[in-house]
CSV table of C-alpha atoms and ligand atoms in Angstrom, one decimal:
chain,number,residue,atom,x,y,z
M,1,MET,CA,0.1,0.0,0.3
M,2,SER,CA,1.1,3.5,-0.8
M,3,THR,CA,1.2,6.2,1.2
M,4,VAL,CA,0.6,10.1,-0.1
M,5,GLU,CA,3.8,12.1,1.8
M,6,PRO,CA,2.0,15.5,2.9
M,7,PHE,CA,4.8,17.6,2.0
M,8,ASP,CA,7.6,17.9,-0.3
M,9,ALA,CA,10.9,18.3,1.2
M,10,VAL,CA,11.9,20.9,-1.7
M,11,ASP,CA,9.0,23.1,-1.2
M,12,LEU,CA,10.5,23.1,2.8
M,13,ILE,CA,13.6,23.8,2.1
M,14,ARG,CA,13.0,26.4,-0.4
M,15,ALA,CA,10.8,28.2,2.5
M,16,LYS,CA,13.2,28.3,5.1
M,17,ARG,CA,15.9,29.2,2.1
M,18,ASP,CA,13.6,32.2,2.1
M,19,SER,CA,13.6,33.4,5.8
M,20,ARG,CA,9.3,32.0,5.9
M,21,GLU,CA,8.9,30.3,9.3
M,22,LEU,CA,8.3,26.3,9.4
M,23,GLU,CA,4.3,25.3,10.5
M,24,THR,CA,4.6,23.1,13.2
M,25,PRO,CA,2.9,19.6,11.4
M,26,GLU,CA,5.5,20.7,8.3
M,27,ILE,CA,8.1,20.4,11.1
M,28,ASP,CA,7.3,17.2,12.4
M,29,TRP,CA,6.9,15.6,9.0
M,30,LEU,CA,10.3,16.3,8.3
M,31,VAL,CA,11.9,14.6,11.1
M,32,ASP,CA,10.0,12.1,11.1
M,33,ALA,CA,10.4,11.4,7.2
M,34,TYR,CA,14.3,12.0,7.5
M,35,THR,CA,14.2,9.8,10.6
M,36,ARG,CA,12.7,7.0,7.9
M,37,GLY,CA,14.9,7.6,5.4
M,38,TYR,CA,12.5,9.3,3.0
M,39,VAL,CA,14.1,12.2,3.1
M,40,ALA,CA,17.6,12.2,1.5
M,41,ASP,CA,20.8,13.3,3.7
M,42,GLU,CA,21.4,15.7,0.9
M,43,GLN,CA,18.4,17.5,0.9
M,44,MET,CA,18.2,17.5,5.2
M,45,SER,CA,21.5,19.0,4.3
M,46,ALA,CA,20.4,21.9,2.4
M,47,MET,CA,17.5,22.2,5.7
M,48,THR,CA,19.9,22.6,8.3
M,49,MET,CA,22.4,24.7,6.1
M,50,ALA,CA,19.1,27.2,5.0
M,51,ILE,CA,18.9,27.1,9.2
M,52,PHE,CA,22.4,28.0,9.8
M,53,LEU,CA,21.8,31.2,7.8
M,54,ASN,CA,18.6,32.3,8.3
M,55,GLY,CA,17.9,30.6,12.4
M,56,MET,CA,14.6,29.2,13.8
M,57,THR,CA,12.0,31.2,15.8
M,58,ARG,CA,11.6,30.2,19.5
M,59,ARG,CA,8.5,28.0,18.3
M,60,GLU,CA,10.1,26.3,16.1
M,61,ILE,CA,12.9,25.2,17.6
M,62,ARG,CA,10.6,23.7,20.5
M,63,ASP,CA,8.7,22.2,17.5
M,64,LEU,CA,12.3,20.7,16.2
M,65,THR,CA,12.8,19.3,19.5
M,66,MET,CA,9.5,17.8,20.3
M,67,ALA,CA,9.6,16.1,17.2
M,68,MET,CA,12.9,14.7,17.8
M,69,ILE,CA,11.9,13.6,20.9
M,70,ALA,CA,9.3,11.7,19.4
M,71,SER,CA,11.4,10.5,17.4
M,72,GLY,CA,11.9,7.7,19.8
M,73,GLU,CA,11.2,6.7,23.9
M,74,ARG,CA,10.7,8.9,26.8
M,75,MET,CA,11.8,7.8,29.8
M,76,ASP,CA,9.8,8.0,33.1
M,77,PHE,CA,11.3,8.2,36.8
M,78,SER,CA,8.0,9.2,38.7
M,79,GLY,CA,8.1,6.0,40.2
M,80,LEU,CA,11.0,5.6,42.0
M,81,GLY,CA,9.5,8.7,44.3
M,82,LYS,CA,11.8,10.9,45.0
M,83,PRO,CA,13.0,14.5,42.1
M,84,THR,CA,15.0,13.7,39.6
M,85,SER,CA,17.7,16.3,38.7
M,86,ASP,CA,20.6,16.8,35.4
M,87,LYS,CA,23.4,18.1,34.8
M,88,HIS,CA,24.5,19.4,30.9
M,89,SER,CA,27.9,20.6,30.6
M,90,THR,CA,28.8,22.1,26.8
M,91,GLY,CA,32.4,19.8,26.8
M,92,GLY,CA,35.8,20.9,27.7
M,93,VAL,CA,38.9,20.5,28.5
M,94,GLY,CA,39.8,18.6,31.6
M,95,ASP,CA,35.8,19.0,32.3
M,96,LYS,CA,35.1,16.4,35.2
M,97,ILE,CA,33.0,18.0,36.8
M,98,THR,CA,30.0,15.5,36.7
M,99,LEU,CA,32.3,12.8,38.6
M,100,PRO,CA,31.9,14.4,42.0
M,101,LEU,CA,28.5,15.8,41.2
M,102,MET,CA,26.3,12.9,40.9
M,103,PRO,CA,27.2,11.4,43.8
M,104,LEU,CA,27.6,15.2,45.5
M,105,VAL,CA,23.8,15.6,44.5
M,106,ALA,CA,22.8,12.3,44.7
M,107,THR,CA,23.9,12.2,48.9
M,108,PHE,CA,20.5,14.9,49.5
M,109,GLY,CA,18.4,12.0,48.4
M,110,VAL,CA,17.9,13.6,44.7
M,111,ALA,CA,17.8,11.2,42.2
M,112,VAL,CA,20.9,12.0,39.6
M,113,PRO,CA,20.3,10.0,35.6
M,114,GLN,CA,22.9,10.5,33.7
M,115,LEU,CA,22.6,9.7,30.5
M,116,SER,CA,27.0,10.4,29.2
M,117,GLY,CA,29.0,9.8,26.0
M,118,ARG,CA,32.4,9.1,25.0
M,119,GLY,CA,34.5,12.1,23.8
M,120,LEU,CA,35.5,12.6,20.0
M,121,GLY,CA,38.4,15.1,19.1
M,122,HIS,CA,39.6,17.2,21.9
M,123,THR,CA,36.9,17.0,24.6
M,124,GLY,CA,36.7,14.1,27.3
M,125,GLY,CA,33.8,11.9,27.4
M,126,THR,CA,32.5,10.6,31.1
M,127,LEU,CA,32.6,7.2,30.0
M,128,ASP,CA,36.1,6.7,29.7
M,129,LYS,CA,37.3,8.8,32.5
M,130,LEU,CA,35.3,6.0,34.2
M,131,GLU,CA,36.2,3.1,32.2
M,132,SER,CA,39.9,3.9,33.8
M,133,ILE,CA,37.8,1.9,36.3
M,134,PRO,CA,38.8,-1.6,36.5
M,135,GLY,CA,34.8,-3.0,35.9
M,136,TRP,CA,33.1,-0.7,35.8
M,137,ARG,CA,29.6,-1.4,32.9
M,138,ALA,CA,28.8,2.0,30.8
M,139,ASP,CA,26.4,0.0,29.5
M,140,LEU,CA,23.3,-0.6,31.3
M,141,THR,CA,19.8,-1.9,30.8
M,142,ASN,CA,16.7,0.6,32.1
M,143,ASP,CA,15.5,-1.7,34.7
M,144,GLU,CA,19.6,-1.6,36.1
M,145,MET,CA,19.5,2.0,35.5
M,146,PHE,CA,16.4,2.4,38.1
M,147,ALA,CA,17.2,0.5,40.5
M,148,GLN,CA,20.5,2.0,41.2
M,149,LEU,CA,18.5,4.9,41.0
M,150,ARG,CA,16.8,3.5,43.5
M,151,ASP,CA,19.6,1.8,45.6
M,152,VAL,CA,22.2,4.5,45.3
M,153,GLY,CA,20.8,7.3,44.1
M,154,GLY,CA,22.6,8.2,41.2
M,155,VAL,CA,23.8,6.8,38.0
M,156,ILE,CA,26.7,7.5,35.0
M,157,CYS,CA,25.5,4.9,32.2
M,158,ALA,CA,25.8,5.3,28.9
M,159,ALA,CA,23.0,6.5,26.9
M,160,GLY,CA,20.9,3.3,24.7
M,161,ALA,CA,19.5,3.8,21.1
M,162,GLY,CA,16.0,4.2,21.7
M,163,LEU,CA,16.9,8.1,22.9
M,164,ALA,CA,15.9,11.0,20.4
M,165,PRO,CA,17.3,8.3,17.1
M,166,ALA,CA,16.3,11.6,15.4
M,167,ASP,CA,19.4,13.5,16.7
M,168,LYS,CA,22.2,10.6,16.0
M,169,LYS,CA,21.6,10.3,12.6
M,170,LEU,CA,21.2,14.4,12.3
M,171,TYR,CA,24.1,15.6,14.4
M,172,ALA,CA,25.8,13.1,12.2
M,173,LEU,CA,24.9,14.7,9.7
M,174,ARG,CA,25.9,18.3,10.8
M,175,ASP,CA,29.3,17.2,11.4
M,176,ILE,CA,30.0,16.9,8.2
M,177,THR,CA,28.1,19.8,7.1
M,178,GLY,CA,29.8,23.0,8.7
M,179,THR,CA,26.5,23.4,10.3
M,180,VAL,CA,27.1,21.5,13.4
M,181,GLU,CA,27.3,25.2,15.1
M,182,ALA,CA,22.9,26.7,14.9
M,183,ILE,CA,22.2,27.9,18.3
M,184,PRO,CA,18.6,25.8,17.3
M,185,LEU,CA,20.7,22.5,15.5
M,186,ILE,CA,22.6,23.0,19.1
M,187,ALA,CA,20.1,23.9,21.8
M,188,SER,CA,17.3,21.3,20.0
M,189,SER,CA,20.1,18.2,20.1
M,190,ILE,CA,20.9,19.1,23.4
M,191,MET,CA,17.3,19.3,25.5
M,192,SER,CA,15.7,17.0,23.1
M,193,LYS,CA,18.1,13.9,24.9
M,194,LYS,CA,18.2,15.7,28.2
M,195,ILE,CA,13.9,15.7,28.1
M,196,ALA,CA,13.5,12.5,26.5
M,197,GLU,CA,15.4,11.0,29.2
M,198,GLY,CA,12.9,11.8,31.9
M,199,THR,CA,14.7,13.8,34.2
M,200,GLY,CA,13.0,17.2,36.4
M,201,ALA,CA,15.5,19.6,37.0
M,202,LEU,CA,18.4,19.7,34.6
M,203,VAL,CA,21.8,22.5,34.9
M,204,LEU,CA,23.3,23.5,32.2
M,205,ASP,CA,27.1,24.4,32.5
M,206,VAL,CA,27.7,26.0,29.0
M,207,LYS,CA,31.2,26.8,28.3
M,208,PHE,CA,32.7,29.8,26.7
M,209,GLY,CA,36.3,30.5,25.8
M,210,SER,CA,39.0,29.0,23.6
M,211,GLY,CA,38.4,25.0,25.2
M,212,ALA,CA,34.8,25.7,24.6
M,213,PHE,CA,32.7,24.8,22.0
M,214,LEU,CA,31.6,27.7,21.1
M,215,THR,CA,33.7,31.1,22.0
M,216,ASP,CA,32.2,33.6,22.2
M,217,ILE,CA,30.6,34.8,25.5
M,218,GLU,CA,27.6,36.0,23.6
M,219,ARG,CA,26.8,33.2,21.9
M,220,SER,CA,26.6,31.1,25.3
M,221,ARG,CA,24.6,33.3,27.2
M,222,GLU,CA,21.9,32.6,23.9
M,223,LEU,CA,22.6,28.9,23.6
M,224,ALA,CA,22.1,28.9,26.7
M,225,ARG,CA,18.7,31.0,27.4
M,226,THR,CA,17.4,28.7,24.4
M,227,MET,CA,18.4,25.5,25.7
M,228,VAL,CA,16.7,27.5,29.6
M,229,GLU,CA,13.4,28.4,27.5
M,230,LEU,CA,13.9,25.0,25.9
M,231,GLY,CA,13.3,22.7,29.3
M,232,GLU,CA,10.5,25.2,31.1
M,233,ASP,CA,8.1,24.7,28.0
M,234,ALA,CA,9.0,21.4,28.7
M,235,GLY,CA,8.3,21.4,32.1
M,236,VAL,CA,11.5,20.3,33.1
M,237,ALA,CA,12.9,23.6,35.2
M,238,THR,CA,15.7,24.2,34.0
M,239,SER,CA,18.5,27.1,34.7
M,240,ALA,CA,22.2,27.4,33.9
M,241,LEU,CA,25.7,28.9,34.8
M,242,ILE,CA,27.2,30.4,30.8
M,243,THR,CA,31.5,29.2,32.1
M,244,ASN,CA,35.0,30.0,31.5
M,245,MET,CA,36.5,27.5,29.5
M,246,ASN,CA,39.9,29.5,28.9
M,247,VAL,CA,41.9,27.4,31.3
M,248,PRO,CA,42.1,23.5,31.2
M,249,LEU,CA,39.6,22.6,34.2
M,250,GLY,CA,41.2,21.3,37.5
M,251,LEU,CA,45.0,20.5,37.0
M,252,THR,CA,44.8,17.3,35.3
M,253,ILE,CA,43.8,15.9,31.7
M,254,GLY,CA,43.1,12.9,30.5
M,255,ASN,CA,41.4,9.7,31.6
M,256,ALA,CA,42.4,7.9,34.9
M,257,ASN,CA,43.7,11.6,35.7
M,258,GLU,CA,40.4,13.1,36.2
M,259,VAL,CA,39.1,10.1,38.2
M,260,ARG,CA,41.9,10.8,40.6
M,261,GLU,CA,41.9,13.5,40.6
M,262,SER,CA,37.2,13.9,41.4
M,263,VAL,CA,38.5,11.0,44.3
M,264,GLU,CA,39.9,14.1,45.6
M,265,VAL,CA,37.7,15.6,45.5
M,266,LEU,CA,35.2,14.4,46.7
M,267,ALA,CA,38.5,13.3,49.6
M,268,GLY,CA,37.1,17.3,50.5
M,269,GLY,CA,40.6,18.2,48.5
M,270,GLY,CA,41.5,18.8,45.3
M,271,PRO,CA,41.8,22.2,43.3
M,272,SER,CA,39.7,25.0,44.1
M,273,ASP,CA,38.1,24.9,40.4
M,274,VAL,CA,37.1,21.6,40.3
M,275,ARG,CA,35.9,22.2,43.7
M,276,ALA,CA,33.9,25.1,43.3
M,277,LEU,CA,32.5,24.8,40.0
M,278,THR,CA,30.9,21.3,41.3
M,279,VAL,CA,29.2,22.6,44.3
M,280,ALA,CA,28.0,25.5,42.5
M,281,LEU,CA,26.1,22.8,39.9
M,282,ALA,CA,25.1,20.6,42.4
M,283,ARG,CA,23.7,23.7,44.9
M,284,GLU,CA,21.6,24.3,40.7
M,285,MET,CA,20.9,20.8,40.7
M,286,LEU,CA,19.8,20.8,44.7
M,287,ALA,CA,17.2,24.2,44.2
M,288,LEU,CA,15.3,23.3,41.2
M,289,ALA,CA,14.5,20.0,42.7
M,290,GLY,CA,13.3,21.7,45.9
M,291,GLN,CA,16.9,22.4,48.6
M,292,PRO,CA,18.3,25.3,48.3
M,293,ASP,CA,19.6,25.6,51.7
M,294,ALA,CA,21.4,21.7,51.3
M,295,ASP,CA,25.2,21.8,53.4
M,296,VAL,CA,26.9,21.2,49.9
M,297,GLU,CA,30.2,21.9,50.9
M,298,GLY,CA,29.6,19.2,54.1
M,299,ALA,CA,29.1,17.0,52.7
M,300,LEU,CA,32.0,16.7,50.8
M,301,ASP,CA,33.8,17.6,53.5
M,302,ASP,CA,32.5,15.1,55.6
M,303,GLY,CA,32.8,12.2,53.8
M,304,ARG,CA,28.8,11.6,52.4
M,305,ALA,CA,29.5,12.2,48.9
M,306,MET,CA,32.2,9.5,48.6
M,307,ASP,CA,29.9,6.5,50.6
M,308,THR,CA,28.1,7.7,47.4
M,309,TRP,CA,30.4,7.2,44.5
M,310,ARG,CA,31.6,4.1,46.3
M,311,ARG,CA,28.4,2.4,46.2
M,312,ALA,CA,28.1,3.9,42.5
M,313,ILE,CA,31.2,2.6,41.9
M,314,ARG,CA,30.0,-0.9,42.8
M,315,ALA,CA,27.0,-1.2,41.3
M,316,GLN,CA,28.7,-0.7,37.9
M,317,GLY,CA,30.9,-3.6,38.6
M,318,GLY,CA,33.8,-1.3,39.8
M,319,ASP,CA,35.9,-0.8,42.0
M,320,PRO,CA,36.7,2.0,44.5
M,321,ASP,CA,39.8,0.9,45.8
M,322,ALA,CA,41.9,-0.2,42.9
M,323,ALA,CA,44.5,1.7,41.4
M,324,LEU,CA,43.8,3.2,38.7
M,325,PRO,CA,46.1,2.8,35.2
M,326,VAL,CA,49.4,4.9,35.4
M,327,ALA,CA,51.0,5.4,31.8
M,328,ARG,CA,54.8,4.1,30.8
M,329,GLU,CA,56.1,7.2,30.2
M,330,GLN,CA,57.0,10.8,31.6
M,331,HIS,CA,57.6,13.8,30.0
M,332,VAL,CA,58.6,16.9,32.2
M,333,VAL,CA,57.9,20.6,31.2
M,334,THR,CA,59.8,22.8,33.8
M,335,ALA,CA,59.8,27.1,33.5
M,336,GLU,CA,62.3,28.4,31.5
M,337,ARG,CA,62.4,31.5,33.8
M,338,ASP,CA,61.3,32.6,37.3
M,339,GLY,CA,58.1,34.4,37.1
M,340,VAL,CA,54.2,34.2,37.2
M,341,LEU,CA,52.4,32.1,34.6
M,342,VAL,CA,49.7,34.5,32.9
M,343,GLU,CA,48.9,32.5,30.6
M,344,GLN,CA,48.2,28.9,30.4
M,345,GLN,CA,45.1,28.0,27.0
M,346,ALA,CA,42.7,25.1,27.8
M,347,LEU,CA,42.6,24.4,23.0
M,348,PRO,CA,46.4,23.5,23.0
M,349,PHE,CA,46.3,21.7,26.8
M,350,GLY,CA,43.4,19.9,25.1
M,351,ILE,CA,44.8,18.6,22.3
M,352,ALA,CA,48.0,17.7,22.8
M,353,ALA,CA,46.1,15.5,25.8
M,354,TRP,CA,44.6,13.8,23.3
M,355,ARG,CA,47.8,13.3,20.9
M,356,LEU,CA,49.3,11.4,23.3
M,357,GLY,CA,46.1,9.1,24.2
M,358,ALA,CA,43.4,10.3,25.6
M,359,GLY,CA,41.1,10.9,23.6
M,360,ARG,CA,39.8,9.1,19.3
M,361,ALA,CA,40.0,10.2,16.2
M,362,ARG,CA,37.4,8.0,15.2
M,363,LYS,CA,34.6,6.9,16.8
M,364,GLN,CA,35.7,2.9,16.5
M,365,ASP,CA,39.5,3.6,17.9
M,366,PRO,CA,40.2,2.7,21.5
M,367,VAL,CA,40.9,5.5,23.6
M,368,GLN,CA,44.5,4.8,25.8
M,369,HIS,CA,43.0,5.5,29.5
M,370,ALA,CA,46.4,6.5,31.2
M,371,ALA,CA,47.3,9.4,28.6
M,372,GLY,CA,47.1,12.2,29.2
M,373,ILE,CA,48.5,15.8,31.5
M,374,GLU,CA,49.3,16.8,35.2
M,375,LEU,CA,49.4,21.0,35.4
M,376,HIS,CA,51.7,21.4,37.6
M,377,ALA,CA,51.1,25.6,37.7
M,378,LYS,CA,48.1,27.9,37.3
M,379,PRO,CA,47.6,31.3,35.4
M,380,GLY,CA,48.5,33.4,38.6
M,381,ASP,CA,51.3,30.5,40.2
M,382,THR,CA,54.6,32.4,41.3
M,383,VAL,CA,56.8,29.9,39.5
M,384,ARG,CA,60.7,29.3,39.8
M,385,ALA,CA,63.4,28.8,36.7
M,386,GLY,CA,63.6,24.9,36.4
M,387,GLU,CA,60.9,23.6,38.3
M,388,PRO,CA,58.2,21.5,36.6
M,389,LEU,CA,55.4,23.0,34.9
M,390,PHE,CA,53.3,20.2,33.4
M,391,THR,CA,53.9,16.7,32.9
M,392,LEU,CA,52.9,14.4,29.5
M,393,HIS,CA,52.1,10.8,30.4
M,394,ALA,CA,51.7,8.2,27.2
M,395,ASP,CA,52.0,5.1,27.1
M,396,GLU,CA,53.3,5.3,23.7
M,397,PRO,CA,57.0,8.2,24.4
M,398,ALA,CA,56.5,8.8,20.3
M,399,ARG,CA,53.7,10.5,21.3
M,400,PHE,CA,55.0,13.2,22.9
M,401,SER,CA,56.5,14.9,20.0
M,402,ARG,CA,53.5,15.9,18.6
M,403,ALA,CA,52.0,17.2,21.6
M,404,LEU,CA,54.8,19.7,22.6
M,405,GLU,CA,54.0,20.7,19.2
M,406,ALA,CA,49.6,21.3,20.1
M,407,VAL,CA,51.3,23.0,22.9
M,408,GLU,CA,54.1,25.1,21.3
M,409,GLY,CA,53.2,29.1,22.7
M,410,ALA,CA,50.0,28.0,24.8
M,411,TRP,CA,51.5,28.9,27.9
M,412,ARG,CA,53.9,32.0,29.4
M,413,ILE,CA,55.3,33.2,31.7
M,414,GLY,CA,55.5,36.8,33.2
M,415,ASP,CA,56.5,39.4,36.2
M,416,ALA,CA,55.0,40.2,39.2
M,417,GLY,CA,51.8,41.9,38.6
M,418,ASP,CA,51.4,41.1,34.6
M,419,PRO,CA,47.6,40.8,33.9
M,420,ILE,CA,46.3,37.2,34.0
M,421,ASN,CA,45.1,36.3,30.7
M,422,ASP,CA,42.1,34.1,31.7
M,423,GLY,CA,39.9,35.1,30.6
M,424,GLY,CA,38.1,36.2,33.5
M,425,PRO,CA,35.9,34.5,36.8
M,426,LEU,CA,34.8,31.0,36.3
M,427,ILE,CA,31.3,31.3,36.3
M,428,ALA,CA,30.7,34.2,34.7
M,429,ASP,CA,26.8,34.6,34.3
M,430,ARG,CA,23.5,32.4,35.6
M,431,ILE,CA,20.1,32.4,33.3
M,432,GLY,CA,16.9,30.6,34.9
M,433,ARG,CA,14.3,31.3,37.6
X,1,URA,N1,26.5,18.8,22.2
X,1,URA,C1,24.5,17.8,21.4
X,1,URA,O1,24.8,16.8,22.2
X,1,URA,N2,24.5,18.3,19.9
X,1,URA,C2,25.0,19.4,19.7
X,1,URA,O2,25.1,19.9,18.3
X,1,URA,C3,26.3,19.9,19.7
X,1,URA,C4,26.7,19.4,21.9
């Protein structure tokens, strides 16, 4: 039996090309017809470029998001009997915040269903980091995820293939057609997955700066506003922090190294920026879930968050006491003179860690869990000639030279009193109710 399609892809492409607003049934059809293969990749490429160039209204973005949600399953945690709150970061160098954040928030009886991904390019993936813990398993069934949320209170696991399949197809197409950086497309892509995941509250960590996906703070603010509106329109309590990614976050980049640093934060220590951002995001997540006065810092300092972490790691087959992998080779870079470190650019350090083996160039590549970079100084720190500035870790020494090329000119030692080129405060703005 042949079915008659209600619209024609070429008409809709022409409409968006000429800056006409697409109607709800047109967007619903377009997403559905693309997901089932009726609308061809080349047609959708033209459409995403038209959207990139001419934008979309708030109503169109909402329709696009809802159509992508409708392309797959929608999870439901209402049976848990407790509020749910989640966080999404647009990604950055050394961004390991999900690791201490999930157990910290779960400690207060708010369930955290954190569906995460693997890394591609210079930003690391949360699952890659956790997989450096011996035995830890990322793939859970929906029933296992539900049971862990009920028993432990929080879970970090791989998003199943059933969630917003339209986005998977569209994202892969955008990646090869130069249309990733369109705010309507980024916002609908991220929010379709988060709304389909079924969380009741959501905090967005939208980064700006050299190591972020959008470098300009105004574009990050616009993306944050668009996503907060989408969340609120879908009944998810949503807020966003606009955070600085000009400098790597914390003192470690690379999978096992970042797990070690996260455990330090859970033990009440760790670098001040990692702790500060973890605490700020936890406060946001808990406030949206009805606990604005939770003693977040207390739960890091007295070991409660660490207890939840250990239970969550064990629940997924991991051994929280096992030694983490250590790289076979190290290369130390020292300060060439006395002074103050005035610059440390996130992007080159992220690329260097990736070249050392911490990230992957193709989806199917494995990562080397012990590879990465340990920073011994941060912008503003006083350094002395000959003292270590950072250490490269790799399993194969042949990787050092390309990593060193990536960081050439990426840090600078100045004199006391020179301006620090770090892009300003860690948390630049907050958007939301
Ligand atoms: N992350 C997503 O999930 N989608 C985008 O479009 C960009 C970043």
